C-alpha cells in the first residue's frame, strides 16, 4: 500500500491556514458558532444510529480486552502526555505542550480504528465496541482528566460537563433510540453522510483558528515549535505502540484481539477531541491546543494504514 496524505487532513490544514490569515469575525463568526453547535449534535446523532446493538453485546463479552483498551486510552496515554510536558519551555512552547497533553486525554477514533482492524484481520466486533465505549466514557472522563491535569488551561465545571452531555452524549443516545427507524436510511446514505461528518470537523477547525487569529496566538509560535510538536507526536506514537505490544503479549491475547488493541489503543479522535476542546477551552488558545491533535491524527492515519495492510497480508499468507 502506498501511503499518501489524507485529503481530509489537507482540508483541515487548509482551513487552519485560511482562518489564520482571513479569520471570520463579527456576525459571521457568531453565526458560524451556532452552526458548529448544531452540526456537532447531528454528528454524534449519526454515530448513535450507526452502532449495532448486536455488535455491542458481542464486543462487551471480551471484557479483559475492553478494560486494557480503556486503561491504555485514559491512563497510559495521559502519563505519556505528562512526561512530554516535562520538556523545558525553551524546547516546547507551553501552549503546544498543553495541546500534546490534550491529545492524550481525548477518546480513541470511531471509524478509523474499526477500518484498520478489519483490514488487518483483527477482531472487528471488539474494535467497534471499543471505539464506541471510549467515546461514551470520554464524554465524562475527558473533562475530569482535563480538570485534574490541565487546571491552568481549562475551565471545567458542572456547566461544561452539562454542555458536553447536551452536545455529544444526548444526540448519541437519541440516535441509538431511533436507530430502529432511521438506521437503514443512514446506512443507505452513509457515503454522503460521511461527507457531512468531515465537513463538520473542518468547520470546527475554521472557527477555532479564526478565534486564534483574532487573539494573535501565532505570535508566540515559529517553525521550530511546529517541528518539535511533530517529533513529539512521533515519539508519543512509538511509546504507546511499544506499550500495546508488551501488554498484548503479557495478557496472552489472541492475534485478532492484539490487532484490535493496536489500532484502537494507539489512535485518538479528532471528531470527538475538537468539539470537546471548543467546550472546555475558551478563547483563542483553542487553536494552539488542537494543532497537535491535527498532527497526531495525520500521523496515525499514515502509519496505521501501512501497518494494517501489511499485517492483513501476513495474516492471509499464514492462513
PDB file of C-alpha atoms in Angstrom:
ATOM      1  CA  UNK A   1       0.000   0.000   0.000  1.00  0.00           C
ATOM      2  CA  UNK A   2       1.364   3.385  -0.966  1.00  0.00           C
ATOM      3  CA  UNK A   3       0.888   5.888   1.851  1.00  0.00           C
ATOM      4  CA  UNK A   4      -0.447   9.261   0.885  1.00  0.00           C
ATOM      5  CA  UNK A   5      -1.694  12.355   2.566  1.00  0.00           C
ATOM      6  CA  UNK A   6      -5.345  12.057   3.559  1.00  0.00           C
ATOM      7  CA  UNK A   7      -7.419  14.638   1.608  1.00  0.00           C
ATOM      8  CA  UNK A   8      -9.389  15.237   4.794  1.00  0.00           C
ATOM      9  CA  UNK A   9      -6.237  16.376   6.583  1.00  0.00           C
ATOM     10  CA  UNK A  10      -5.371  18.601   3.607  1.00  0.00           C
ATOM     11  CA  UNK A  11      -8.777  20.252   4.061  1.00  0.00           C
ATOM     12  CA  UNK A  12      -8.177  20.621   7.788  1.00  0.00           C
ATOM     13  CA  UNK A  13      -4.782  22.246   7.314  1.00  0.00           C
ATOM     14  CA  UNK A  14      -6.164  24.466   4.546  1.00  0.00           C
ATOM     15  CA  UNK A  15      -8.980  25.611   6.822  1.00  0.00           C
ATOM     16  CA  UNK A  16      -6.472  26.322   9.588  1.00  0.00           C
ATOM     17  CA  UNK A  17      -4.211  28.371   7.277  1.00  0.00           C
ATOM     18  CA  UNK A  18      -7.124  30.240   5.681  1.00  0.00           C
ATOM     19  CA  UNK A  19      -8.690  31.120   9.030  1.00  0.00           C
ATOM     20  CA  UNK A  20      -5.323  32.236  10.382  1.00  0.00           C
ATOM     21  CA  UNK A  21      -4.955  34.818   7.595  1.00  0.00           C
ATOM     22  CA  UNK A  22      -8.634  35.574   6.910  1.00  0.00           C
ATOM     23  CA  UNK A  23     -10.485  34.895  10.188  1.00  0.00           C
ATOM     24  CA  UNK A  24     -14.250  35.073  10.459  1.00  0.00           C
ATOM     25  CA  UNK A  25     -15.275  37.998  12.624  1.00  0.00           C
ATOM     26  CA  UNK A  26     -18.331  39.781  13.943  1.00  0.00           C
ATOM     27  CA  UNK A  27     -21.760  38.488  12.953  1.00  0.00           C
ATOM     28  CA  UNK A  28     -20.261  35.892  10.598  1.00  0.00           C
ATOM     29  CA  UNK A  29     -18.219  34.365  13.421  1.00  0.00           C
ATOM     30  CA  UNK A  30     -21.222  34.303  15.763  1.00  0.00           C
ATOM     31  CA  UNK A  31     -23.342  32.609  13.094  1.00  0.00           C
ATOM     32  CA  UNK A  32     -20.639  30.012  12.476  1.00  0.00           C
ATOM     33  CA  UNK A  33     -20.509  29.242  16.194  1.00  0.00           C
ATOM     34  CA  UNK A  34     -24.228  28.435  16.176  1.00  0.00           C
ATOM     35  CA  UNK A  35     -23.844  26.285  13.054  1.00  0.00           C
ATOM     36  CA  UNK A  36     -20.971  24.375  14.688  1.00  0.00           C
ATOM     37  CA  UNK A  37     -23.040  23.556  17.784  1.00  0.00           C
ATOM     38  CA  UNK A  38     -25.916  22.205  15.662  1.00  0.00           C
ATOM     39  CA  UNK A  39     -23.609  20.301  13.293  1.00  0.00           C
ATOM     40  CA  UNK A  40     -21.732  18.604  16.142  1.00  0.00           C
ATOM     41  CA  UNK A  41     -25.031  17.479  17.650  1.00  0.00           C
ATOM     42  CA  UNK A  42     -26.054  15.942  14.316  1.00  0.00           C
ATOM     43  CA  UNK A  43     -22.620  14.332  14.012  1.00  0.00           C
ATOM     44  CA  UNK A  44     -23.000  12.440  17.283  1.00  0.00           C
ATOM     45  CA  UNK A  45     -26.606  11.580  16.462  1.00  0.00           C
ATOM     46  CA  UNK A  46     -25.308   9.807  13.359  1.00  0.00           C
ATOM     47  CA  UNK A  47     -22.705   7.984  15.458  1.00  0.00           C
ATOM     48  CA  UNK A  48     -25.559   6.670  17.598  1.00  0.00           C
ATOM     49  CA  UNK A  49     -27.552   5.410  14.627  1.00  0.00           C
ATOM     50  CA  UNK A  50     -24.555   3.525  13.203  1.00  0.00           C
ATOM     51  CA  UNK A  51     -23.785   1.398  16.268  1.00  0.00           C
ATOM     52  CA  UNK A  52     -25.375  -2.058  16.165  1.00  0.00           C
ATOM     53  CA  UNK A  53     -26.708  -3.444  19.437  1.00  0.00           C
ATOM     54  CA  UNK A  54     -25.632  -6.975  18.451  1.00  0.00           C
ATOM     55  CA  UNK A  55     -22.048  -5.814  17.845  1.00  0.00           C
ATOM     56  CA  UNK A  56     -22.086  -4.052  21.210  1.00  0.00           C
ATOM     57  CA  UNK A  57     -23.134  -7.190  23.099  1.00  0.00           C
ATOM     58  CA  UNK A  58     -20.543  -9.351  21.295  1.00  0.00           C
ATOM     59  CA  UNK A  59     -17.737  -6.924  21.993  1.00  0.00           C
ATOM     60  CA  UNK A  60     -18.616  -6.356  25.651  1.00  0.00           C
ATOM     61  CA  UNK A  61     -18.205 -10.071  26.381  1.00  0.00           C
ATOM     62  CA  UNK A  62     -14.479  -9.627  25.827  1.00  0.00           C
ATOM     63  CA  UNK A  63     -14.189  -7.534  28.980  1.00  0.00           C
ATOM     64  CA  UNK A  64     -10.453  -8.092  29.550  1.00  0.00           C
ATOM     65  CA  UNK A  65      -9.606  -6.553  26.188  1.00  0.00           C
ATOM     66  CA  UNK A  66     -12.002  -3.641  26.715  1.00  0.00           C
ATOM     67  CA  UNK A  67     -10.520  -2.938  30.150  1.00  0.00           C
ATOM     68  CA  UNK A  68      -6.970  -2.873  28.779  1.00  0.00           C
ATOM     69  CA  UNK A  69      -8.096  -0.584  25.953  1.00  0.00           C
ATOM     70  CA  UNK A  70      -9.745   1.873  28.341  1.00  0.00           C
ATOM     71  CA  UNK A  71      -6.678   1.889  30.598  1.00  0.00           C
ATOM     72  CA  UNK A  72      -4.446   2.483  27.571  1.00  0.00           C
ATOM     73  CA  UNK A  73      -6.589   5.365  26.310  1.00  0.00           C
ATOM     74  CA  UNK A  74      -7.290   7.134  29.592  1.00  0.00           C
ATOM     75  CA  UNK A  75      -4.382   6.140  31.869  1.00  0.00           C
ATOM     76  CA  UNK A  76      -1.243   5.200  29.930  1.00  0.00           C
ATOM     77  CA  UNK A  77      -1.681   7.948  27.338  1.00  0.00           C
ATOM     78  CA  UNK A  78      -2.073  10.712  29.992  1.00  0.00           C
ATOM     79  CA  UNK A  79       1.095   9.515  31.752  1.00  0.00           C
ATOM     80  CA  UNK A  80       2.983   9.841  28.467  1.00  0.00           C
ATOM     81  CA  UNK A  81       1.467  13.287  27.928  1.00  0.00           C
ATOM     82  CA  UNK A  82       2.636  14.418  31.370  1.00  0.00           C
ATOM     83  CA  UNK A  83       6.113  13.086  30.605  1.00  0.00           C
ATOM     84  CA  UNK A  84       6.269  15.159  27.418  1.00  0.00           C
ATOM     85  CA  UNK A  85       5.185  18.197  29.425  1.00  0.00           C
ATOM     86  CA  UNK A  86       8.401  17.918  31.460  1.00  0.00           C
ATOM     87  CA  UNK A  87      10.361  19.278  28.500  1.00  0.00           C
ATOM     88  CA  UNK A  88      11.674  22.793  29.251  1.00  0.00           C
ATOM     89  CA  UNK A  89       9.838  25.801  27.806  1.00  0.00           C
ATOM     90  CA  UNK A  90      12.905  26.582  25.701  1.00  0.00           C
ATOM     91  CA  UNK A  91      12.289  23.328  23.809  1.00  0.00           C
ATOM     92  CA  UNK A  92       8.494  23.094  23.756  1.00  0.00           C
ATOM     93  CA  UNK A  93       6.078  26.032  23.860  1.00  0.00           C
ATOM     94  CA  UNK A  94       3.773  25.700  26.922  1.00  0.00           C
ATOM     95  CA  UNK A  95       0.637  26.135  24.790  1.00  0.00           C
ATOM     96  CA  UNK A  96       1.709  23.361  22.430  1.00  0.00           C
ATOM     97  CA  UNK A  97       2.740  21.178  25.389  1.00  0.00           C
ATOM     98  CA  UNK A  98      -0.811  21.584  26.714  1.00  0.00           C
ATOM     99  CA  UNK A  99      -2.089  20.586  23.272  1.00  0.00           C
ATOM    100  CA  UNK A 100       0.017  17.420  23.335  1.00  0.00           C
ATOM    101  CA  UNK A 101      -1.411  16.580  26.754  1.00  0.00           C
ATOM    102  CA  UNK A 102      -4.902  17.163  25.366  1.00  0.00           C
ATOM    103  CA  UNK A 103      -4.149  14.612  22.615  1.00  0.00           C
ATOM    104  CA  UNK A 104      -3.537  12.081  25.380  1.00  0.00           C
ATOM    105  CA  UNK A 105      -6.830  12.813  27.153  1.00  0.00           C
ATOM    106  CA  UNK A 106      -9.370  12.514  24.321  1.00  0.00           C
ATOM    107  CA  UNK A 107     -11.095   9.237  23.283  1.00  0.00           C
ATOM    108  CA  UNK A 108      -9.967   6.908  20.513  1.00  0.00           C
ATOM    109  CA  UNK A 109     -11.175   7.213  16.938  1.00  0.00           C
ATOM    110  CA  UNK A 110     -14.580   5.896  15.889  1.00  0.00           C
ATOM    111  CA  UNK A 111     -14.312   4.843  12.233  1.00  0.00           C
ATOM    112  CA  UNK A 112     -10.543   4.715  11.797  1.00  0.00           C
ATOM    113  CA  UNK A 113      -9.654   2.028  14.313  1.00  0.00           C
ATOM    114  CA  UNK A 114     -12.520  -0.193  13.109  1.00  0.00           C
ATOM    115  CA  UNK A 115     -11.443   0.072   9.461  1.00  0.00           C
ATOM    116  CA  UNK A 116      -7.772  -0.596  10.248  1.00  0.00           C
ATOM    117  CA  UNK A 117      -8.651  -3.564  12.479  1.00  0.00           C
ATOM    118  CA  UNK A 118     -10.820  -5.048   9.719  1.00  0.00           C
ATOM    119  CA  UNK A 119      -8.081  -4.607   7.078  1.00  0.00           C
ATOM    120  CA  UNK A 120      -5.502  -6.259   9.345  1.00  0.00           C
ATOM    121  CA  UNK A 121      -7.799  -9.214  10.008  1.00  0.00           C
ATOM    122  CA  UNK A 122      -8.385  -8.400  13.665  1.00  0.00           C
ATOM    123  CA  UNK A 123     -11.406  -8.629  15.962  1.00  0.00           C
ATOM    124  CA  UNK A 124     -13.708  -6.095  14.284  1.00  0.00           C
ATOM    125  CA  UNK A 125     -16.577  -6.514  16.766  1.00  0.00           C
ATOM    126  CA  UNK A 126     -14.240  -5.712  19.656  1.00  0.00           C
ATOM    127  CA  UNK A 127     -12.959  -2.658  17.779  1.00  0.00           C
ATOM    128  CA  UNK A 128     -16.494  -1.356  17.196  1.00  0.00           C
ATOM    129  CA  UNK A 129     -17.352  -1.665  20.876  1.00  0.00           C
ATOM    130  CA  UNK A 130     -14.030  -0.210  21.985  1.00  0.00           C
ATOM    131  CA  UNK A 131     -14.415   2.864  19.794  1.00  0.00           C
ATOM    132  CA  UNK A 132     -17.980   3.464  20.950  1.00  0.00           C
ATOM    133  CA  UNK A 133     -17.253   2.750  24.618  1.00  0.00           C
ATOM    134  CA  UNK A 134     -14.193   5.001  24.559  1.00  0.00           C
ATOM    135  CA  UNK A 135     -16.205   7.916  23.196  1.00  0.00           C
ATOM    136  CA  UNK A 136     -19.088   7.369  25.624  1.00  0.00           C
ATOM    137  CA  UNK A 137     -16.755   7.161  28.626  1.00  0.00           C
ATOM    138  CA  UNK A 138     -14.762  10.076  27.250  1.00  0.00           C
ATOM    139  CA  UNK A 139     -17.773  12.393  27.497  1.00  0.00           C
ATOM    140  CA  UNK A 140     -17.301  12.245  31.268  1.00  0.00           C
ATOM    141  CA  UNK A 141     -13.697  11.126  31.720  1.00  0.00           C
ATOM    142  CA  UNK A 142     -12.003  13.584  29.356  1.00  0.00           C
ATOM    143  CA  UNK A 143     -13.405  16.668  31.187  1.00  0.00           C
ATOM    144  CA  UNK A 144     -12.446  15.056  34.507  1.00  0.00           C
ATOM    145  CA  UNK A 145      -8.880  14.431  33.321  1.00  0.00           C
ATOM    146  CA  UNK A 146      -8.670  17.952  31.894  1.00  0.00           C
ATOM    147  CA  UNK A 147      -9.811  19.356  35.240  1.00  0.00           C
ATOM    148  CA  UNK A 148      -7.232  17.235  37.069  1.00  0.00           C
ATOM    149  CA  UNK A 149      -4.240  17.674  34.761  1.00  0.00           C
ATOM    150  CA  UNK A 150      -4.864  20.968  32.922  1.00  0.00           C
ATOM    151  CA  UNK A 151      -6.429  23.178  35.595  1.00  0.00           C
ATOM    152  CA  UNK A 152      -4.390  26.160  34.485  1.00  0.00           C
ATOM    153  CA  UNK A 153      -5.591  25.891  30.898  1.00  0.00           C
ATOM    154  CA  UNK A 154      -9.271  24.990  31.149  1.00  0.00           C
ATOM    155  CA  UNK A 155     -12.408  25.932  32.986  1.00  0.00           C
ATOM    156  CA  UNK A 156     -14.096  22.647  33.810  1.00  0.00           C
ATOM    157  CA  UNK A 157     -17.174  22.856  35.975  1.00  0.00           C
ATOM    158  CA  UNK A 158     -20.653  21.352  36.085  1.00  0.00           C
ATOM    159  CA  UNK A 159     -21.848  23.611  33.282  1.00  0.00           C
ATOM    160  CA  UNK A 160     -19.002  22.487  30.990  1.00  0.00           C
ATOM    161  CA  UNK A 161     -19.833  18.820  31.605  1.00  0.00           C
ATOM    162  CA  UNK A 162     -23.521  19.530  31.007  1.00  0.00           C
ATOM    163  CA  UNK A 163     -22.678  21.246  27.708  1.00  0.00           C
ATOM    164  CA  UNK A 164     -20.711  18.191  26.602  1.00  0.00           C
ATOM    165  CA  UNK A 165     -23.538  15.875  27.648  1.00  0.00           C
ATOM    166  CA  UNK A 166     -26.087  18.007  25.803  1.00  0.00           C
ATOM    167  CA  UNK A 167     -23.960  18.448  22.707  1.00  0.00           C
ATOM    168  CA  UNK A 168     -22.376  14.972  22.434  1.00  0.00           C
ATOM    169  CA  UNK A 169     -23.958  12.315  24.641  1.00  0.00           C
ATOM    170  CA  UNK A 170     -27.636  13.252  24.329  1.00  0.00           C
ATOM    171  CA  UNK A 171     -27.626  13.194  20.485  1.00  0.00           C
ATOM    172  CA  UNK A 172     -25.716   9.889  20.565  1.00  0.00           C
ATOM    173  CA  UNK A 173     -28.294   8.301  22.885  1.00  0.00           C
ATOM    174  CA  UNK A 174     -31.115   9.710  20.748  1.00  0.00           C
ATOM    175  CA  UNK A 175     -29.509   8.131  17.685  1.00  0.00           C
ATOM    176  CA  UNK A 176     -29.403   4.767  19.479  1.00  0.00           C
ATOM    177  CA  UNK A 177     -33.055   5.081  20.462  1.00  0.00           C
ATOM    178  CA  UNK A 178     -34.147   5.990  16.922  1.00  0.00           C
ATOM    179  CA  UNK A 179     -31.835   3.515  15.203  1.00  0.00           C
ATOM    180  CA  UNK A 180     -34.705   1.099  14.607  1.00  0.00           C
ATOM    181  CA  UNK A 181     -36.456   3.637  12.376  1.00  0.00           C
ATOM    182  CA  UNK A 182     -33.593   5.629  10.821  1.00  0.00           C
ATOM    183  CA  UNK A 183     -30.698   3.134  10.906  1.00  0.00           C
ATOM    184  CA  UNK A 184     -31.361   1.701   7.467  1.00  0.00           C
ATOM    185  CA  UNK A 185     -31.696   5.147   5.915  1.00  0.00           C
ATOM    186  CA  UNK A 186     -28.376   6.197   7.476  1.00  0.00           C
ATOM    187  CA  UNK A 187     -26.680   3.013   6.233  1.00  0.00           C
ATOM    188  CA  UNK A 188     -28.023   3.586   2.708  1.00  0.00           C
ATOM    189  CA  UNK A 189     -26.758   7.161   2.602  1.00  0.00           C
ATOM    190  CA  UNK A 190     -23.575   6.538   4.591  1.00  0.00           C
ATOM    191  CA  UNK A 191     -21.094   7.771   1.931  1.00  0.00           C
ATOM    192  CA  UNK A 192     -22.941  11.110   1.660  1.00  0.00           C
ATOM    193  CA  UNK A 193     -23.336  11.429   5.425  1.00  0.00           C
ATOM    194  CA  UNK A 194     -19.617  10.845   5.969  1.00  0.00           C
ATOM    195  CA  UNK A 195     -19.001  13.928   3.831  1.00  0.00           C
ATOM    196  CA  UNK A 196     -21.139  15.779   6.373  1.00  0.00           C
ATOM    197  CA  UNK A 197     -19.071  14.219   9.203  1.00  0.00           C
ATOM    198  CA  UNK A 198     -15.831  15.546   7.805  1.00  0.00           C
ATOM    199  CA  UNK A 199     -17.279  18.895   6.786  1.00  0.00           C
ATOM    200  CA  UNK A 200     -18.347  19.424  10.393  1.00  0.00           C
ATOM    201  CA  UNK A 201     -14.797  18.891  11.663  1.00  0.00           C
ATOM    202  CA  UNK A 202     -13.394  21.233   9.002  1.00  0.00           C
ATOM    203  CA  UNK A 203     -15.901  23.869  10.159  1.00  0.00           C
ATOM    204  CA  UNK A 204     -14.824  23.372  13.791  1.00  0.00           C
ATOM    205  CA  UNK A 205     -11.203  23.962  12.767  1.00  0.00           C
ATOM    206  CA  UNK A 206     -12.191  27.072  10.788  1.00  0.00           C
ATOM    207  CA  UNK A 207     -13.954  28.587  13.806  1.00  0.00           C
ATOM    208  CA  UNK A 208     -11.192  27.637  16.271  1.00  0.00           C
ATOM    209  CA  UNK A 209      -8.430  29.101  14.138  1.00  0.00           C
ATOM    210  CA  UNK A 210     -10.452  32.229  13.387  1.00  0.00           C
ATOM    211  CA  UNK A 211     -10.700  32.826  17.119  1.00  0.00           C
ATOM    212  CA  UNK A 212      -6.993  32.063  17.483  1.00  0.00           C
ATOM    213  CA  UNK A 213      -6.039  34.573  14.793  1.00  0.00           C
ATOM    214  CA  UNK A 214      -8.131  37.270  16.461  1.00  0.00           C
ATOM    215  CA  UNK A 215      -6.339  36.548  19.745  1.00  0.00           C
ATOM    216  CA  UNK A 216      -2.936  36.686  17.952  1.00  0.00           C
ATOM    217  CA  UNK A 217      -1.810  33.289  19.281  1.00  0.00           C
ATOM    218  CA  UNK A 218       0.616  32.737  16.402  1.00  0.00           C
ATOM    219  CA  UNK A 219       2.956  35.488  17.530  1.00  0.00           C
ATOM    220  CA  UNK A 220       4.438  33.045  20.070  1.00  0.00           C
ATOM    221  CA  UNK A 221       4.935  30.094  17.673  1.00  0.00           C
ATOM    222  CA  UNK A 222       7.588  29.558  14.994  1.00  0.00           C
ATOM    223  CA  UNK A 223       8.669  26.814  12.583  1.00  0.00           C
ATOM    224  CA  UNK A 224      10.919  25.211  15.181  1.00  0.00           C
ATOM    225  CA  UNK A 225       7.977  24.871  17.581  1.00  0.00           C
ATOM    226  CA  UNK A 226       5.977  23.052  14.923  1.00  0.00           C
ATOM    227  CA  UNK A 227       8.916  20.708  14.196  1.00  0.00           C
ATOM    228  CA  UNK A 228       9.218  19.888  17.905  1.00  0.00           C
ATOM    229  CA  UNK A 229       5.496  19.075  18.087  1.00  0.00           C
ATOM    230  CA  UNK A 230       5.767  16.763  15.080  1.00  0.00           C
ATOM    231  CA  UNK A 231       8.721  14.988  16.678  1.00  0.00           C
ATOM    232  CA  UNK A 232       6.829  14.685  19.964  1.00  0.00           C
ATOM    233  CA  UNK A 233       3.847  13.137  18.150  1.00  0.00           C
ATOM    234  CA  UNK A 234       6.137  10.513  16.601  1.00  0.00           C
ATOM    235  CA  UNK A 235       7.669   9.685  19.995  1.00  0.00           C
ATOM    236  CA  UNK A 236       4.216   9.504  21.547  1.00  0.00           C
ATOM    237  CA  UNK A 237       3.033   7.046  18.891  1.00  0.00           C
ATOM    238  CA  UNK A 238       6.131   4.853  19.228  1.00  0.00           C
ATOM    239  CA  UNK A 239       5.819   4.799  23.025  1.00  0.00           C
ATOM    240  CA  UNK A 240       2.148   3.817  23.037  1.00  0.00           C
ATOM    241  CA  UNK A 241       2.633   1.105  20.394  1.00  0.00           C
ATOM    242  CA  UNK A 242       5.522  -0.319  22.429  1.00  0.00           C
ATOM    243  CA  UNK A 243       3.250  -0.472  25.486  1.00  0.00           C
ATOM    244  CA  UNK A 244       0.494  -2.141  23.433  1.00  0.00           C
ATOM    245  CA  UNK A 245       2.815  -4.828  22.062  1.00  0.00           C
ATOM    246  CA  UNK A 246       4.106  -5.627  25.548  1.00  0.00           C
ATOM    247  CA  UNK A 247       0.720  -5.701  27.310  1.00  0.00           C
ATOM    248  CA  UNK A 248      -0.816  -7.749  24.486  1.00  0.00           C
ATOM    249  CA  UNK A 249       1.751 -10.490  25.000  1.00  0.00           C
ATOM    250  CA  UNK A 250       1.602 -10.304  28.803  1.00  0.00           C
ATOM    251  CA  UNK A 251      -2.202 -10.700  28.723  1.00  0.00           C
ATOM    252  CA  UNK A 252      -1.860 -13.502  26.138  1.00  0.00           C
ATOM    253  CA  UNK A 253      -4.480 -12.059  23.824  1.00  0.00           C
ATOM    254  CA  UNK A 254      -5.197 -13.865  20.577  1.00  0.00           C
ATOM    255  CA  UNK A 255      -3.984 -12.328  17.316  1.00  0.00           C
ATOM    256  CA  UNK A 256      -7.362 -10.761  16.499  1.00  0.00           C
ATOM    257  CA  UNK A 257      -7.582  -9.121  19.929  1.00  0.00           C
ATOM    258  CA  UNK A 258      -3.977  -7.875  19.755  1.00  0.00           C
ATOM    259  CA  UNK A 259      -4.735  -6.199  16.431  1.00  0.00           C
ATOM    260  CA  UNK A 260      -7.844  -4.525  17.864  1.00  0.00           C
ATOM    261  CA  UNK A 261      -5.735  -3.370  20.803  1.00  0.00           C
ATOM    262  CA  UNK A 262      -3.095  -1.986  18.444  1.00  0.00           C
ATOM    263  CA  UNK A 263      -5.409   0.104  16.284  1.00  0.00           C
ATOM    264  CA  UNK A 264      -7.905   1.151  18.964  1.00  0.00           C
ATOM    265  CA  UNK A 265      -5.313   1.826  21.637  1.00  0.00           C
ATOM    266  CA  UNK A 266      -2.930   3.928  19.543  1.00  0.00           C
ATOM    267  CA  UNK A 267      -5.425   6.263  17.846  1.00  0.00           C
ATOM    268  CA  UNK A 268      -7.030   9.474  19.089  1.00  0.00           C
ATOM    269  CA  UNK A 269     -10.274  11.008  17.842  1.00  0.00           C
ATOM    270  CA  UNK A 270     -10.217  14.336  16.052  1.00  0.00           C
ATOM    271  CA  UNK A 271     -14.007  14.133  15.658  1.00  0.00           C
ATOM    272  CA  UNK A 272     -14.558  13.918  19.423  1.00  0.00           C
ATOM    273  CA  UNK A 273     -11.496  15.828  20.581  1.00  0.00           C
ATOM    274  CA  UNK A 274     -12.174  19.041  18.674  1.00  0.00           C
ATOM    275  CA  UNK A 275     -15.765  19.501  19.927  1.00  0.00           C
ATOM    276  CA  UNK A 276     -14.657  18.783  23.487  1.00  0.00           C
ATOM    277  CA  UNK A 277     -11.825  21.301  23.194  1.00  0.00           C
ATOM    278  CA  UNK A 278     -14.164  24.037  21.969  1.00  0.00           C
ATOM    279  CA  UNK A 279     -16.394  23.468  25.001  1.00  0.00           C
ATOM    280  CA  UNK A 280     -13.677  23.089  27.632  1.00  0.00           C
ATOM    281  CA  UNK A 281     -11.269  25.778  26.436  1.00  0.00           C
ATOM    282  CA  UNK A 282     -12.472  29.287  25.810  1.00  0.00           C
ATOM    283  CA  UNK A 283     -10.739  31.974  23.764  1.00  0.00           C
ATOM    284  CA  UNK A 284      -8.152  31.963  21.018  1.00  0.00           C
ATOM    285  CA  UNK A 285      -5.845  29.456  22.745  1.00  0.00           C
ATOM    286  CA  UNK A 286      -8.037  26.649  21.337  1.00  0.00           C
ATOM    287  CA  UNK A 287      -6.190  26.939  18.023  1.00  0.00           C
ATOM    288  CA  UNK A 288      -2.836  26.146  19.620  1.00  0.00           C
ATOM    289  CA  UNK A 289      -4.335  23.355  21.698  1.00  0.00           C
ATOM    290  CA  UNK A 290      -5.872  21.497  18.742  1.00  0.00           C
ATOM    291  CA  UNK A 291      -2.828  21.801  16.460  1.00  0.00           C
ATOM    292  CA  UNK A 292      -1.018  18.769  17.988  1.00  0.00           C
ATOM    293  CA  UNK A 293      -4.241  16.746  17.703  1.00  0.00           C
ATOM    294  CA  UNK A 294      -4.391  17.522  13.980  1.00  0.00           C
ATOM    295  CA  UNK A 295      -0.754  16.452  13.566  1.00  0.00           C
ATOM    296  CA  UNK A 296      -1.227  13.245  15.530  1.00  0.00           C
ATOM    297  CA  UNK A 297      -4.368  12.468  13.530  1.00  0.00           C
ATOM    298  CA  UNK A 298      -2.467  12.538  10.242  1.00  0.00           C
ATOM    299  CA  UNK A 299       0.408  10.533  11.713  1.00  0.00           C
ATOM    300  CA  UNK A 300      -1.878   7.753  12.960  1.00  0.00           C
ATOM    301  CA  UNK A 301      -3.680   7.532   9.599  1.00  0.00           C
ATOM    302  CA  UNK A 302      -0.457   7.092   7.627  1.00  0.00           C
ATOM    303  CA  UNK A 303       1.234   4.625   9.984  1.00  0.00           C
ATOM    304  CA  UNK A 304      -1.916   2.648  10.820  1.00  0.00           C
ATOM    305  CA  UNK A 305      -2.802   2.343   7.134  1.00  0.00           C
ATOM    306  CA  UNK A 306       0.599   0.869   6.291  1.00  0.00           C
ATOM    307  CA  UNK A 307       0.587  -1.445   9.323  1.00  0.00           C
ATOM    308  CA  UNK A 308      -2.963  -2.675   8.699  1.00  0.00           C
ATOM    309  CA  UNK A 309      -2.230  -3.579   5.084  1.00  0.00           C
ATOM    310  CA  UNK A 310       0.995  -5.425   5.874  1.00  0.00           C
ATOM    311  CA  UNK A 311      -0.483  -7.270   8.849  1.00  0.00           C
ATOM    312  CA  UNK A 312      -3.521  -8.215   6.766  1.00  0.00           C
ATOM    313  CA  UNK A 313      -1.309  -9.691   4.058  1.00  0.00           C
ATOM    314  CA  UNK A 314       0.793 -11.539   6.652  1.00  0.00           C
ATOM    315  CA  UNK A 315      -2.336 -12.990   8.256  1.00  0.00           C
ATOM    316  CA  UNK A 316      -3.723 -14.038   4.902  1.00  0.00           C
ATOM    317  CA  UNK A 317      -0.499 -15.744   3.793  1.00  0.00           C
ATOM    318  CA  UNK A 318      -0.210 -17.663   7.066  1.00  0.00           C
ATOM    319  CA  UNK A 319      -3.789 -18.962   6.971  1.00  0.00           C
TER     320      UNK A 319
END
